[in-house]
mmCIF file of C-alpha atoms in Angstrom:
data_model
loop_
_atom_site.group_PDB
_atom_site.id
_atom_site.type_symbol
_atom_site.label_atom_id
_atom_site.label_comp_id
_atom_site.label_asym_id
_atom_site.label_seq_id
_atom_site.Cartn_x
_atom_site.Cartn_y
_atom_site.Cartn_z
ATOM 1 C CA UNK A 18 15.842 16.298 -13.762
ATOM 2 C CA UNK A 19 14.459 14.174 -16.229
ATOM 3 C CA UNK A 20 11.808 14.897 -19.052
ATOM 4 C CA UNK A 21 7.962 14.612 -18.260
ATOM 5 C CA UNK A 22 8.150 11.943 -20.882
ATOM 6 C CA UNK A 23 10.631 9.902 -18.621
ATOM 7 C CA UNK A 24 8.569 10.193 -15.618
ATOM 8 C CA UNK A 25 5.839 8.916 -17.951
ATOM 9 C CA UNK A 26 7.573 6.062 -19.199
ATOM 10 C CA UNK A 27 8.732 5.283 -15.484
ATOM 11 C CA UNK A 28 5.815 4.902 -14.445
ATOM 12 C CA UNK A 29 4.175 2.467 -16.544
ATOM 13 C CA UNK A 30 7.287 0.466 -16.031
ATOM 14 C CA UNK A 31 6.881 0.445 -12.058
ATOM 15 C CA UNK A 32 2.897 -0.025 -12.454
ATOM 16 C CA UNK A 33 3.462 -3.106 -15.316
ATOM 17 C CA UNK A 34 6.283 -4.636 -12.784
ATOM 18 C CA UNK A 35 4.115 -3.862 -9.543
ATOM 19 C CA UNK A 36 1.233 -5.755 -11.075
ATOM 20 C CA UNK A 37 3.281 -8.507 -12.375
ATOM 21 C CA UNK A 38 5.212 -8.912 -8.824
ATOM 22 C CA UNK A 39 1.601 -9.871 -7.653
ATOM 23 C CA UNK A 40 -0.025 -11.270 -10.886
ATOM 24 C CA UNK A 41 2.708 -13.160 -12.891
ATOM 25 C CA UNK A 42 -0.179 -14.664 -15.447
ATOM 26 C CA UNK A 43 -1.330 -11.675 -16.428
ATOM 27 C CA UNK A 44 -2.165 -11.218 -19.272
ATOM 28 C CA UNK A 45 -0.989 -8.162 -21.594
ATOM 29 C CA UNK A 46 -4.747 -7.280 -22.378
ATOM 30 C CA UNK A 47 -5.298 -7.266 -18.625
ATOM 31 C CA UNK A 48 -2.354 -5.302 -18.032
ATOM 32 C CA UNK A 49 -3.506 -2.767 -20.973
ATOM 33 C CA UNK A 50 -7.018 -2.059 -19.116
ATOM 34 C CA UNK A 51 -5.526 -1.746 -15.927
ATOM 35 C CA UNK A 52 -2.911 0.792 -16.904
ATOM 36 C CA UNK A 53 -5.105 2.807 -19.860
ATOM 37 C CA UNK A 54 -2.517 2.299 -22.213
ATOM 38 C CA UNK A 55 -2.454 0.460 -25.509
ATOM 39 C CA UNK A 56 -2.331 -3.316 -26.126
ATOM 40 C CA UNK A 57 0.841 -1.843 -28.165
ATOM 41 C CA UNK A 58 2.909 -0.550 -25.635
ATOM 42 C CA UNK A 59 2.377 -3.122 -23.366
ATOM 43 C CA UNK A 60 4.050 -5.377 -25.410
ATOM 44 C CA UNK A 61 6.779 -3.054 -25.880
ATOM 45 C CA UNK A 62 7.192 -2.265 -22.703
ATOM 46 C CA UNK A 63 7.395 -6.412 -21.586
ATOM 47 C CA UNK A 64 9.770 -7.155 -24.658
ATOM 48 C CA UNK A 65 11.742 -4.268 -23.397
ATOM 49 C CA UNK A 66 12.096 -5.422 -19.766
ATOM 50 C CA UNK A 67 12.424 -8.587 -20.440
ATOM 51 C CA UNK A 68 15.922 -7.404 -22.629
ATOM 52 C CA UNK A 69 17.348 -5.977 -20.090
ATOM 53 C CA UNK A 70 16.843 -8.927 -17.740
ATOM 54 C CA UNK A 71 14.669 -7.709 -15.576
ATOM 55 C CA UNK A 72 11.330 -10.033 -16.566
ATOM 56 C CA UNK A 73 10.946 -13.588 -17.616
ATOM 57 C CA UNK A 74 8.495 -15.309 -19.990
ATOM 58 C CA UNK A 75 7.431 -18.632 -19.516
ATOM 59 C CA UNK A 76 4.899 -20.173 -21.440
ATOM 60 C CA UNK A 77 1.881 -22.379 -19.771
ATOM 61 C CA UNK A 78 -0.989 -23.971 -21.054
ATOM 62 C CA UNK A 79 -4.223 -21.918 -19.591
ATOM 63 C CA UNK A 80 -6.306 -24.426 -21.353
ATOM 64 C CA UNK A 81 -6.350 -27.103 -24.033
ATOM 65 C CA UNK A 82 -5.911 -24.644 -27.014
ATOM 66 C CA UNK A 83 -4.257 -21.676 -25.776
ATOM 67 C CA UNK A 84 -0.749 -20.655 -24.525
ATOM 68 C CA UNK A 85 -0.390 -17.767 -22.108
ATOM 69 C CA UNK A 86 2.147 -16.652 -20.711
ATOM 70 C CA UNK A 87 3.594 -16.638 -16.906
ATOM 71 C CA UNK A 88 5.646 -12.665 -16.736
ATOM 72 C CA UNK A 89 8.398 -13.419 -13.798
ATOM 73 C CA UNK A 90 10.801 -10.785 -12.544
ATOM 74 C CA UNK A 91 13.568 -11.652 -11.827
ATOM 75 C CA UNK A 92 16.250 -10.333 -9.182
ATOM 76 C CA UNK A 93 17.341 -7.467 -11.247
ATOM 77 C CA UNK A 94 13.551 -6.664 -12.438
ATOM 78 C CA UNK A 95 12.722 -6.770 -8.071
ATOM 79 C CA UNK A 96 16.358 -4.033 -7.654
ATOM 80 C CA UNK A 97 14.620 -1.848 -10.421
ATOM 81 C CA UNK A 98 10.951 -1.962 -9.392
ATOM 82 C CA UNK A 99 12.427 -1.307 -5.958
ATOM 83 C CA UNK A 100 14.162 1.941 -7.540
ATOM 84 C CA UNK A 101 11.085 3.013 -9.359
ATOM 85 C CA UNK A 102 8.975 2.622 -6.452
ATOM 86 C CA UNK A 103 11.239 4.910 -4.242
ATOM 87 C CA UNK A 104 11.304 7.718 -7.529
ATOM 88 C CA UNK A 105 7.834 7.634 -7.700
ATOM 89 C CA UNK A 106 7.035 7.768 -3.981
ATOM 90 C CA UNK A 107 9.361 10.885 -3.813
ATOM 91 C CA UNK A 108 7.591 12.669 -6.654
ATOM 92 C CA UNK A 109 4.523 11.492 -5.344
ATOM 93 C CA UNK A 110 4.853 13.108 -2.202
ATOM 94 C CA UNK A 111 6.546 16.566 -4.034
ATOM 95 C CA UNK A 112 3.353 16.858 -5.613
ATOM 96 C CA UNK A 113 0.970 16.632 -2.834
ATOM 97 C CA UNK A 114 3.286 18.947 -0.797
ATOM 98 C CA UNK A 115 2.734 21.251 -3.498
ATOM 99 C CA UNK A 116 -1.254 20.595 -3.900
ATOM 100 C CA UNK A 117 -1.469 20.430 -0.186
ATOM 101 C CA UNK A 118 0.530 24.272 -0.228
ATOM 102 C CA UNK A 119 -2.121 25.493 -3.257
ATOM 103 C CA UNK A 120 -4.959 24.322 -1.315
ATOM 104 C CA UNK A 121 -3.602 26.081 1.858
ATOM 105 C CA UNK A 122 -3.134 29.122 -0.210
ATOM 106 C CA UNK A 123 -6.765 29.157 -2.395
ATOM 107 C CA UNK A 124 -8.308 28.643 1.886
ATOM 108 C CA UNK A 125 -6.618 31.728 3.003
ATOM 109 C CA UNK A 126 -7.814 33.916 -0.456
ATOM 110 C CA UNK A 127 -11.483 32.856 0.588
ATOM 111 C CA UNK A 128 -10.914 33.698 3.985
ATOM 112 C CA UNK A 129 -9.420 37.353 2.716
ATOM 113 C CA UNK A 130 -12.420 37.521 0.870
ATOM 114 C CA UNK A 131 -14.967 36.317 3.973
ATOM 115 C CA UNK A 132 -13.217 39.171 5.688
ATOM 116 C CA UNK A 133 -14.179 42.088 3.398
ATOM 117 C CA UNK A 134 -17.629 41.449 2.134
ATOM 118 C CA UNK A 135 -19.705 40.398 -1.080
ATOM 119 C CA UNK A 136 -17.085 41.475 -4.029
ATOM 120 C CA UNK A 137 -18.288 44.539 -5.503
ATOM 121 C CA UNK A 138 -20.323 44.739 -8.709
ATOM 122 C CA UNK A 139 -19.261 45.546 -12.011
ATOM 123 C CA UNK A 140 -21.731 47.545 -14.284
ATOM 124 C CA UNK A 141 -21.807 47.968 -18.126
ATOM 125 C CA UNK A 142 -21.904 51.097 -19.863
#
């Protein structure tokens, strides 16, 4: 089982990759708004996957003075988001089995509670 800080860091990879795979040009600032996480650890995050081969930079020329950059996975960046996608589908769906059992369970105390009549009273002494 890994740590909720895995899971964290899991998922910003999958959702940085997911939006890349449809988005190469990007840009990090875009990428930072989308996911509500810092400018920061975007970049850290893109340097990372990009050292372990799984995302390419390329630079263009988005206009006369300025050099962006073009984020491509590559075939082992597709395996991996394909790998986070099916871990965070699975927990995904383990949490809404268990939200979909504590809703279930919260309907059937109000029904209990339907049954018997207005909850008594409490007075102060």
């Amino acid at each position: 089982m890994s740590s909720h800080r895995e899971q964290l860091q899991q998922d910003v990879r999958f959702r940085i990759l997911r939006l890349l795979d449809g988005n190469p040009q990007m840009s990090q600032r875009a990428l930072s708004r989308e996911l509500g996480i810092s400018l920061g650890a975007v970049n850290y995050c893109l340097s990372s996957l990009a050292e372990k081969g799984q995302l390419k930079i390329r630079n263009f020329r988005a206009s006369n003075k300025k050099l962006r950059y073009a984020y491509v996975l590559t075939p082992k960046g597709v395996a991996e988001k394909t790998a986070l996608t099916s871990r965070f589908l699975q927990r995904k769906l383990e949490e809404y089995d268990a939200l979909k059992a504590e809703i279930e369970s919260l309907q059937e105390d109000l029904e209990l509670g339907a049954d018997m009549g207005p909850a008594p009273q409490v007075t102060q002494k």
